[in-house]
Tab-separated table of C-alpha atoms and ligand atoms in Angstrom:
chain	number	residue	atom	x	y	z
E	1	UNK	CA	166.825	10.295	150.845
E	2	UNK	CA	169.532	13.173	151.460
E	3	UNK	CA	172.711	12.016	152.070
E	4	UNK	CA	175.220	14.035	153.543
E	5	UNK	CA	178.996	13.546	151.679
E	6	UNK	CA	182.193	14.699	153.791
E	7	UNK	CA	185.171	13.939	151.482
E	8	UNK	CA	187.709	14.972	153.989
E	9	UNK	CA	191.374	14.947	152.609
E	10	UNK	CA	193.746	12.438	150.648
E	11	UNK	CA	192.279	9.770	149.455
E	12	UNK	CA	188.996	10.706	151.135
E	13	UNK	CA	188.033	12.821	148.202
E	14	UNK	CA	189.439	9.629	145.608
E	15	UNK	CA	187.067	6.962	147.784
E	16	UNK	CA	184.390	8.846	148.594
E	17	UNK	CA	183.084	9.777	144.990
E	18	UNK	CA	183.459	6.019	143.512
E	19	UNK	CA	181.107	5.412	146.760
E	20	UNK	CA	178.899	8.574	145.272
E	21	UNK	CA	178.440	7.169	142.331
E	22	UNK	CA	177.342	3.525	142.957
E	23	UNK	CA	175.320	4.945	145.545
E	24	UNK	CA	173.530	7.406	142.914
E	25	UNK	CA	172.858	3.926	140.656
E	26	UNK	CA	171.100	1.999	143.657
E	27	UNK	CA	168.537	5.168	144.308
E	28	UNK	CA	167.145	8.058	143.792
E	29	UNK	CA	169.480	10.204	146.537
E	30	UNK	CA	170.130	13.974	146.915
E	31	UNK	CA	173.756	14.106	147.965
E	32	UNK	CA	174.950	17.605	149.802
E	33	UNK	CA	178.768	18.448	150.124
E	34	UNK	CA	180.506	19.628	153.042
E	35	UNK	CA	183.954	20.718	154.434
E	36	UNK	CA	185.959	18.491	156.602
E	37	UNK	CA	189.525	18.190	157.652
E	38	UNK	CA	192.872	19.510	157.618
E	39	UNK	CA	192.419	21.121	153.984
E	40	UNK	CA	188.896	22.581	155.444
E	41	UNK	CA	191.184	24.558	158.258
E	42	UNK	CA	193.797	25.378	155.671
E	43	UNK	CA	191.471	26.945	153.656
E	44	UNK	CA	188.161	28.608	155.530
E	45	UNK	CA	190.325	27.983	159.424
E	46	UNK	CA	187.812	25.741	160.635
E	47	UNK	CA	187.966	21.356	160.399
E	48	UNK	CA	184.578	20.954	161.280
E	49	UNK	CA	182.307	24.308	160.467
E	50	UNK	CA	179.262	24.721	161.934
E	51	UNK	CA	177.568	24.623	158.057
E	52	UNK	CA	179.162	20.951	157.721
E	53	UNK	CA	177.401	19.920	161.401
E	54	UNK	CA	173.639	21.200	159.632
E	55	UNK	CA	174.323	19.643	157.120
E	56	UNK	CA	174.872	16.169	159.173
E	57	UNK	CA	171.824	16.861	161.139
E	58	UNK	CA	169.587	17.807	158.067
E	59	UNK	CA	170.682	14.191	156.130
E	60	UNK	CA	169.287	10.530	156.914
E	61	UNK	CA	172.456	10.035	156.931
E	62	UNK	CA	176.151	10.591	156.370
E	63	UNK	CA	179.774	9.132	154.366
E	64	UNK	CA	182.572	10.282	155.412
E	65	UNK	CA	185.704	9.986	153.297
E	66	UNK	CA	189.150	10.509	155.637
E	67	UNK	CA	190.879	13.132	157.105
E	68	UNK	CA	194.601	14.261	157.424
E	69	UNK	CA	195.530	14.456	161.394
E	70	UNK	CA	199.109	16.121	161.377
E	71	UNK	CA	200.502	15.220	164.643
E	72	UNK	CA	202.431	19.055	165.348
E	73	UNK	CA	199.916	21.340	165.362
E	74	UNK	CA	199.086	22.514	168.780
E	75	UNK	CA	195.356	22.686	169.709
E	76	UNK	CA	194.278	21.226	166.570
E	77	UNK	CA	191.997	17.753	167.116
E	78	UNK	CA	190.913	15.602	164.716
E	79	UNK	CA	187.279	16.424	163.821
E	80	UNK	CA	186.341	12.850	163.278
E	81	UNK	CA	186.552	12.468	167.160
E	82	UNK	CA	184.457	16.179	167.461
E	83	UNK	CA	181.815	15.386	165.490
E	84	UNK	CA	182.032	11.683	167.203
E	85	UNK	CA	181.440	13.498	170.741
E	86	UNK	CA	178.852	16.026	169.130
E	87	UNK	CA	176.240	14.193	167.834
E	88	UNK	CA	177.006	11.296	170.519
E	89	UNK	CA	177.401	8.437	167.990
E	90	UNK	CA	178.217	6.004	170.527
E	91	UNK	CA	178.606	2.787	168.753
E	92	UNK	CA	181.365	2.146	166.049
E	93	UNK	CA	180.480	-0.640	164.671
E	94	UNK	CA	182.906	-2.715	162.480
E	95	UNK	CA	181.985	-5.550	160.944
E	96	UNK	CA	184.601	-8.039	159.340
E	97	UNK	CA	183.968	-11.169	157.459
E	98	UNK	CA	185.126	-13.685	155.070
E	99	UNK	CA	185.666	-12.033	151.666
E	100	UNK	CA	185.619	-14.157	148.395
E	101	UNK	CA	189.237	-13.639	147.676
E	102	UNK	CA	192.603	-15.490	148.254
E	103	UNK	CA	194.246	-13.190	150.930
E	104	UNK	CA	191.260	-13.702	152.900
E	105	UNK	CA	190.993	-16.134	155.856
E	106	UNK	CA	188.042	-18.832	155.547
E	107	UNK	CA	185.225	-19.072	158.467
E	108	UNK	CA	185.590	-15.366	159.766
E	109	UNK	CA	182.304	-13.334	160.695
E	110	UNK	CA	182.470	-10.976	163.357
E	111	UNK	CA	181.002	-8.038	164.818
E	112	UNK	CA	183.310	-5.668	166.613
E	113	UNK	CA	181.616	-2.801	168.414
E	114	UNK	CA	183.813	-0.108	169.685
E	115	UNK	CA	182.464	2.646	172.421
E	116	UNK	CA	182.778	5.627	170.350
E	117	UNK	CA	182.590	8.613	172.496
E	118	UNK	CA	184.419	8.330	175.923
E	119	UNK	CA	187.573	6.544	177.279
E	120	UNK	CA	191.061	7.151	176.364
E	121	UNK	CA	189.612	9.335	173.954
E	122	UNK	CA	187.298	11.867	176.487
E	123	UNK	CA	189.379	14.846	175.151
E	124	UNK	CA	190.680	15.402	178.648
E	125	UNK	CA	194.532	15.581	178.488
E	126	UNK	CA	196.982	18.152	179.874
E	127	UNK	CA	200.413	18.730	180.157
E	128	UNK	CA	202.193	19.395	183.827
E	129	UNK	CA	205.801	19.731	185.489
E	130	UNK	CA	206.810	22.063	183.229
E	131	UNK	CA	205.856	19.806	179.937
E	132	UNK	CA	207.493	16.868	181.938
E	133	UNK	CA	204.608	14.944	182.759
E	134	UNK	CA	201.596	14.536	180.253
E	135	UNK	CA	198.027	13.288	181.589
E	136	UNK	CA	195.386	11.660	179.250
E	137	UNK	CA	192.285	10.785	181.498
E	138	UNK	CA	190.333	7.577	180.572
E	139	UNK	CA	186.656	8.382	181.303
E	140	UNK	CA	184.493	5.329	181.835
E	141	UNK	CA	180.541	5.697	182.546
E	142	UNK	CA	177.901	3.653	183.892
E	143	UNK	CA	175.797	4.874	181.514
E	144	UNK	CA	178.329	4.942	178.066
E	145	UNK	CA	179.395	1.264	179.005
E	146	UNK	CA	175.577	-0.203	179.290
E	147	UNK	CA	174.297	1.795	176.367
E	148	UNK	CA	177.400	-0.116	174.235
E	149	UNK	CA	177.169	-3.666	175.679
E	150	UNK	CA	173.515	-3.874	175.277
E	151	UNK	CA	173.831	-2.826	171.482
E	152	UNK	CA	175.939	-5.332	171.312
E	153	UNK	CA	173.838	-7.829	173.222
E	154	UNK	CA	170.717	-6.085	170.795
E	155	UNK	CA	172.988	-6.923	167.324
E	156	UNK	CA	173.753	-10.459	168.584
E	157	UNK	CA	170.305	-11.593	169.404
E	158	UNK	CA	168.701	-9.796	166.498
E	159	UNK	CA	171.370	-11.895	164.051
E	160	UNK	CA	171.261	-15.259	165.757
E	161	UNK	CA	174.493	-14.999	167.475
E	162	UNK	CA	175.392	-17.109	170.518
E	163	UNK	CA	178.414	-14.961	172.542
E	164	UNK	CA	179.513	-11.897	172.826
E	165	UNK	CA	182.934	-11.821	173.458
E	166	UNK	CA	183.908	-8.303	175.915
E	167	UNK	CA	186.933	-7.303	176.016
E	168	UNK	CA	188.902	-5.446	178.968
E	169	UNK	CA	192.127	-5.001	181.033
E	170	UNK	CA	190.452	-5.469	184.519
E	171	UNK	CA	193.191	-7.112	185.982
E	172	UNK	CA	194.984	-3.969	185.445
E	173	UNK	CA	192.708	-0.844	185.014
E	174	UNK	CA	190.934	-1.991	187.998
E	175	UNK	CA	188.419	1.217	188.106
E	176	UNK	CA	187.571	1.971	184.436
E	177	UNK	CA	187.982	-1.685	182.589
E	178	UNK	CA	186.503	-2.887	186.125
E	179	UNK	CA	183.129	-0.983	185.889
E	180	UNK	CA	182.961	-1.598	182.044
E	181	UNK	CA	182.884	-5.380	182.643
E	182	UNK	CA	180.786	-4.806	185.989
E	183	UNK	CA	178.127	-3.223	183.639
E	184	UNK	CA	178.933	-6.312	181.346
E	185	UNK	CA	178.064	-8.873	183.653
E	186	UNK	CA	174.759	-7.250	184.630
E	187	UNK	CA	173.824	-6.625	181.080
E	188	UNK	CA	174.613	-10.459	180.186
E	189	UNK	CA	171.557	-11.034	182.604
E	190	UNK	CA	168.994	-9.961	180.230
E	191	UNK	CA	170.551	-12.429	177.631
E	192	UNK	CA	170.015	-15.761	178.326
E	193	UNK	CA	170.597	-17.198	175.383
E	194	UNK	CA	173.175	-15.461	174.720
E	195	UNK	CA	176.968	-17.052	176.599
E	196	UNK	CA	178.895	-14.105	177.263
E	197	UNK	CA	182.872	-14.715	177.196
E	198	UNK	CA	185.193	-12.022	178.523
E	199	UNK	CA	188.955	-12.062	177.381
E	200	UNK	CA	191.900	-9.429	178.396
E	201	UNK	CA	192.823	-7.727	175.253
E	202	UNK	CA	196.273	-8.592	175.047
E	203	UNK	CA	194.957	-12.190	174.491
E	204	UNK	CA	192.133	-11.242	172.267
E	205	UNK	CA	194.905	-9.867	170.274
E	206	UNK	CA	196.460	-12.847	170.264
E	207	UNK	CA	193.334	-14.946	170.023
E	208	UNK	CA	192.463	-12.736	166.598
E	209	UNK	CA	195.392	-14.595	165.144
E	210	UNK	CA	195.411	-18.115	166.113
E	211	UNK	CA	191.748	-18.430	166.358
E	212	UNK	CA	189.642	-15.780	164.664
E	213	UNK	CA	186.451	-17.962	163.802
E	214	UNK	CA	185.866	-18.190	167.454
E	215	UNK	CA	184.719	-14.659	168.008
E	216	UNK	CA	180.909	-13.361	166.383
E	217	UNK	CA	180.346	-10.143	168.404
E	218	UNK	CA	183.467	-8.511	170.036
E	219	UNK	CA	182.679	-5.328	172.329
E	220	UNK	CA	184.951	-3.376	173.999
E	221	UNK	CA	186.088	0.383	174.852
E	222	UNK	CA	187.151	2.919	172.491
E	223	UNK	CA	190.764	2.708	172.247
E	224	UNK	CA	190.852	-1.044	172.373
E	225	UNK	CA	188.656	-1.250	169.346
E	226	UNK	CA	190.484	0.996	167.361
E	227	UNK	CA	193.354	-1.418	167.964
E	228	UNK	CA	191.892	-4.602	167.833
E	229	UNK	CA	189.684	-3.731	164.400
E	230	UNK	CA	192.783	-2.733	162.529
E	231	UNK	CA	194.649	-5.717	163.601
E	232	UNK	CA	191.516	-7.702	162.555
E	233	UNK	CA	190.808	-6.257	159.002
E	234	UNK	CA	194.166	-8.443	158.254
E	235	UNK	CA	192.639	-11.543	158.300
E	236	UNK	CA	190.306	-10.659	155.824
E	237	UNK	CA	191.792	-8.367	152.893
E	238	UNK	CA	193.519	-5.524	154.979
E	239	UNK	CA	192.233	-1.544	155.430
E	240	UNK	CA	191.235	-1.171	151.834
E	241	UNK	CA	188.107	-3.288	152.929
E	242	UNK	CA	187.209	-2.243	156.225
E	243	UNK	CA	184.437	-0.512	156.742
E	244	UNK	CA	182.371	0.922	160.012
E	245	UNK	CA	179.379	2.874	161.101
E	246	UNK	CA	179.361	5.462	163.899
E	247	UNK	CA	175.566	5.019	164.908
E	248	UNK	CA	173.488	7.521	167.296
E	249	UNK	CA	170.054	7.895	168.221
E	250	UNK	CA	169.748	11.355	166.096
E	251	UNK	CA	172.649	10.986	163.120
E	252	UNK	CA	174.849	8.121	161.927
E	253	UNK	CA	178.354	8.427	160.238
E	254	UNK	CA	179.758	5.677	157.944
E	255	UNK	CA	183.507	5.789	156.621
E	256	UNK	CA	185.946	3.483	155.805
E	257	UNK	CA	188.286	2.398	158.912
E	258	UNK	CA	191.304	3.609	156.841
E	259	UNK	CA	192.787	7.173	157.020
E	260	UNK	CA	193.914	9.883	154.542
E	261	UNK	CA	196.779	6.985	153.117
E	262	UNK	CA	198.572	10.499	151.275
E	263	UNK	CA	201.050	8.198	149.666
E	264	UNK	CA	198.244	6.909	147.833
E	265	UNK	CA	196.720	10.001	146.791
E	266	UNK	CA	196.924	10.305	142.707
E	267	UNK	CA	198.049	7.200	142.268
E	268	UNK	CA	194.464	5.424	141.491
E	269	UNK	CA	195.600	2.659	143.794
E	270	UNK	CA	193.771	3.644	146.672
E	271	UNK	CA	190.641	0.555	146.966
E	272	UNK	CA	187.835	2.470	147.174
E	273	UNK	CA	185.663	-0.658	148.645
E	274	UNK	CA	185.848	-0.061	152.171
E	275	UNK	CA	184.034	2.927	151.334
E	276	UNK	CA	181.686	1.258	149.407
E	277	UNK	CA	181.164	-1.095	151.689
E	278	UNK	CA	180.876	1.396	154.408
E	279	UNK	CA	177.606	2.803	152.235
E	280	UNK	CA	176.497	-0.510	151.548
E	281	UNK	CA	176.210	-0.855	155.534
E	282	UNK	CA	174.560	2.948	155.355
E	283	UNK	CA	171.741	2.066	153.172
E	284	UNK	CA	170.935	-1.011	155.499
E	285	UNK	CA	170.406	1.739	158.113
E	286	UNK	CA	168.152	3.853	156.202
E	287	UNK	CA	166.396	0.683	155.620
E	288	UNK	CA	167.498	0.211	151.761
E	289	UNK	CA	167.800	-3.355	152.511
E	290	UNK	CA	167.320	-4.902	149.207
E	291	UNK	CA	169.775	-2.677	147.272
E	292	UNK	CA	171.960	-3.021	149.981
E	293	UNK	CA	172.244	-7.231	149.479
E	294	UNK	CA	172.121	-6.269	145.551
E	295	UNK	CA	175.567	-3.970	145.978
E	296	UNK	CA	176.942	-6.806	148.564
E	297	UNK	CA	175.895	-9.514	145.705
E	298	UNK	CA	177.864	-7.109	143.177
E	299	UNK	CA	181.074	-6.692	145.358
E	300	UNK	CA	181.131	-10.033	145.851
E	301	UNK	CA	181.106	-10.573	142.286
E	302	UNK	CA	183.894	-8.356	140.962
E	303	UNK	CA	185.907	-10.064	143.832
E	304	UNK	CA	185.430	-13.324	142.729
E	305	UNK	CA	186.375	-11.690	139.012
E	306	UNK	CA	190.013	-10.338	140.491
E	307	UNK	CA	188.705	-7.086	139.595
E	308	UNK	CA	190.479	-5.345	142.713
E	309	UNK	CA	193.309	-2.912	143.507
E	310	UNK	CA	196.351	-4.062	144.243
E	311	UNK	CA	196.672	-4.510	147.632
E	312	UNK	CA	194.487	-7.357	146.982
E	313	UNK	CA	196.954	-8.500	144.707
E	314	UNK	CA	194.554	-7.145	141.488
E	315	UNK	CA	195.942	-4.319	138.437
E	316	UNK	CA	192.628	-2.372	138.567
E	317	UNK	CA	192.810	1.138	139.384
E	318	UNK	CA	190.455	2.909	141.871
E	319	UNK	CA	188.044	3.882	138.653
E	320	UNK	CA	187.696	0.778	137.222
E	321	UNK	CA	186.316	-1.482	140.555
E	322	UNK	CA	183.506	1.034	140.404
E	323	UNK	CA	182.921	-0.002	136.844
E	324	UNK	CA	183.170	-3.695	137.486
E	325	UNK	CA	180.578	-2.804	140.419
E	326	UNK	CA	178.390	-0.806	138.285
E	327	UNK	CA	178.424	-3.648	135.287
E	328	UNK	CA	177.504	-6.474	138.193
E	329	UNK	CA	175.008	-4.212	139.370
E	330	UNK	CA	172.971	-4.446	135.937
U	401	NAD	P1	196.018	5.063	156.817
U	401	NAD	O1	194.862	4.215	157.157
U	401	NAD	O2	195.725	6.332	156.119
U	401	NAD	O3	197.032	4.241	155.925
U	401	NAD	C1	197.796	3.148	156.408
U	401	NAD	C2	198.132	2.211	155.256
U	401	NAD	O4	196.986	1.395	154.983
U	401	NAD	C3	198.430	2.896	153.929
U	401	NAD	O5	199.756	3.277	153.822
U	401	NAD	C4	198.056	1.797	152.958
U	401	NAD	O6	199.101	0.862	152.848
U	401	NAD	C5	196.867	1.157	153.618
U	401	NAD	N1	195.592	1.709	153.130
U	401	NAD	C6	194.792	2.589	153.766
U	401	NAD	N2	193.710	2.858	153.032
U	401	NAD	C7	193.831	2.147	151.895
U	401	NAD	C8	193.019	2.008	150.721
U	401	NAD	N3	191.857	2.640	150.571
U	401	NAD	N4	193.466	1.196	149.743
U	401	NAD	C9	194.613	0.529	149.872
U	401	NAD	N5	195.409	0.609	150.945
U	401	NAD	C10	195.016	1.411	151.958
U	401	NAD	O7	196.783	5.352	158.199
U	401	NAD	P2	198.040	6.296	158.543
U	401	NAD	O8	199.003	6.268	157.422
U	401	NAD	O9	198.446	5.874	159.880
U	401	NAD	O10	197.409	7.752	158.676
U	401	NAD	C11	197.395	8.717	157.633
U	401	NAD	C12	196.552	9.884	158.084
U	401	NAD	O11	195.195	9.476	158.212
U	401	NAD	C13	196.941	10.467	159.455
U	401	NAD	O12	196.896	11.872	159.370
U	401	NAD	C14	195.880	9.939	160.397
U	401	NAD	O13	195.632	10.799	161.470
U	401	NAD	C15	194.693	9.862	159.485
U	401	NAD	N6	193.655	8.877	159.867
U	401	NAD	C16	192.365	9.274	159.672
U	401	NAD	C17	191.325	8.388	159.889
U	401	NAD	C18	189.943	8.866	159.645
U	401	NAD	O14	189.760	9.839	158.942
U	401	NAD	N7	188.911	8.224	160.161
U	401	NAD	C19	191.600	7.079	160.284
U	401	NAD	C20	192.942	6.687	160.450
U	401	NAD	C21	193.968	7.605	160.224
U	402	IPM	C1	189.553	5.410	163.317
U	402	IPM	C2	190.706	6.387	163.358
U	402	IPM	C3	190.396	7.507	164.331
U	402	IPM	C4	190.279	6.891	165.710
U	402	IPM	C5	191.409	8.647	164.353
U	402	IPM	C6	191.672	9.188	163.009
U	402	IPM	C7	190.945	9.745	165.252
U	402	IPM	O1	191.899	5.751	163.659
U	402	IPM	O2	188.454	5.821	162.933
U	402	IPM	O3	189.748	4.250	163.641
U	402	IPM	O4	191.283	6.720	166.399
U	402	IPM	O5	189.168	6.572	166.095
U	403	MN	MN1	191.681	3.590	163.801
């Protein structure tokens, strides 16, 4: 198996080789390097070279560290989204569940799956009035919306779900939340088994808090998931566990859901387990089921042990959970 490594910048570099190297004890993987972020267009004046997109179509599949997006440059865009948009990974999918330690709420296991390539994040913004007015358009298709609801129709039947929660603002956004749930409601159809339950997002937001065991798949549109799967790693252990998959038909992109974190950078106290768990979901795709359940059986393990970073409330340093993983690996 070749797996394709973007680092990125911060803490990517920090995460992504503990990930590297627990991967490299579960299998017998080529890795290949390649540039990514704000550092990338520092040094060679490109984020996302054309060498680093090869390299993501060449690989079964790809883990991505993080990446630095400063907000005052002018014309520079994140890459993440880019390479999002060019290899048309249209599902993020971000799974968050009940993790043996204290900080984490009992009874949660939940799907959320995020539309990954259009909405409030179709690239098309511009400036008017002089700079006086700014314009972000959110692009909604018949064809992105279906594709993501029936995934997440797909993931619940194939894991013995019953509901899939969608999530909207069609009360408000009357002609781009409205077709999304349109497209909802006619997808449902081919699910009878399955109840689907619609909720506005301001009170799935709310419902996250006060009732989080309620929800087992959550879809919804791009910018709403972004939202709503930070918000929910909290009930579970925070953004040092949370971990996602940007899924295509041709490539597939897994990274933690946490950023670049630069105050954490050298410190070794940057958790490097949403990464890991973000390849533990990658070798499940590239059908490596078994050593996937043996790495989740090892996480588990070292988290039961207190053998975590400290914003789980452990002393270890970034190094040393790899080395409790490795040892509960053997
Ligand atoms: P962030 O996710 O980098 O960090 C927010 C906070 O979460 C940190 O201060 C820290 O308290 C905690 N945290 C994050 N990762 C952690 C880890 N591995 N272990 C322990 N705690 C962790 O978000 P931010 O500070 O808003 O953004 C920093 C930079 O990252 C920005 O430039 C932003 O654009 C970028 N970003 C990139 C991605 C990505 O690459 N996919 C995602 C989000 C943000
Ligand atoms: C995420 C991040 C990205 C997003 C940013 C860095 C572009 O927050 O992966 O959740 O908004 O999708
Ligand atoms: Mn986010």
């Amino acid at each position: 198996m070749k797996i394709c490594v973007l680092p990125g910048d911060g803490i990517g570099p920090e995460v992504t080789e503990e990930a590297v190297k627990i991967l490299a004890a579960l299998g017998d993987f080529t890795f290949v390097y390649g540039d990514i972020g704000y550092d990338a267009y520092q040094q060679i004046g490109s984020s996302l070279p054309d060498e680093t997109l090869q390299k993501i179509a060449d690989a079964d599949a790809t883990l991505f560290g993080a990446v630095t997006t400063p907000p005052n440059i002018p014309n520079y865009e994140s890459p993440i989204l880019k390479l999002r948009q060019h290899f048309d990974l249209y599902v993020n999918l971000r799974p968050c569940k009940t993790l043996p330690i204290e900080i984490s709420h009992e009874g949660i296991d939940m799907d959320i799956v995020r539309e990954n390539t259009e909405g409030l994040y179709s690239r098309r913004e511009r400036v008017e009035d002089n700079g006086d007015t700014a314009i972000t358009e959110r692009v909604i298709t018949r064809k992105g919306s279906e594709r993501i609801i029936r995934y997440a129709f797909e993931l619940a039947k194939n894991n013995g779900r019953k509901t899939v929660t969608i999530v909207h603002k069609a009360n408000v956004l009357r002609a781009t939340c409205g077709l999304f749930r349109e497209v909802a409601l006619e997808v449902a159809n081919d699910y009878p088994n399955i109840e689907m339950n619609e909720q506005i997002v301001d009170a799935c937001a709310m419902q996250l808090i006060k009732n989080p065991g309620q929800f087992e798949v959550i879809v919804t549109t791009n910018l709403f998931g972004d939202i709503l799967s930070d918000a929910a790693s909290m009930l579970v252990g925070g953004l040092g566990v949370a971990y996602s998959g940007n899924i295509g038909e041709h490539a597939a992109v897994f990274e933690p859901v946490h950023g670049s974190a630069p105050k954490y950078v050298g410190t070794h106290n940057a958790n490097p387990l949403a990464t890991i768990l973000a390849a533990r979901l990658m070798l499940e795709h590239i059908g490596m089921d078994a050593e996937a359940k043996q790495l989740q059986t090892a996480i588990e393990q070292v988290l039961q042990d207190g053998n975590v970073t400290p914003d789980l409330g452990g002393s270890c340093t970034t190094q040393q959970v790899t080395e409790h993983i490795l040892e509960a690996l053997q």
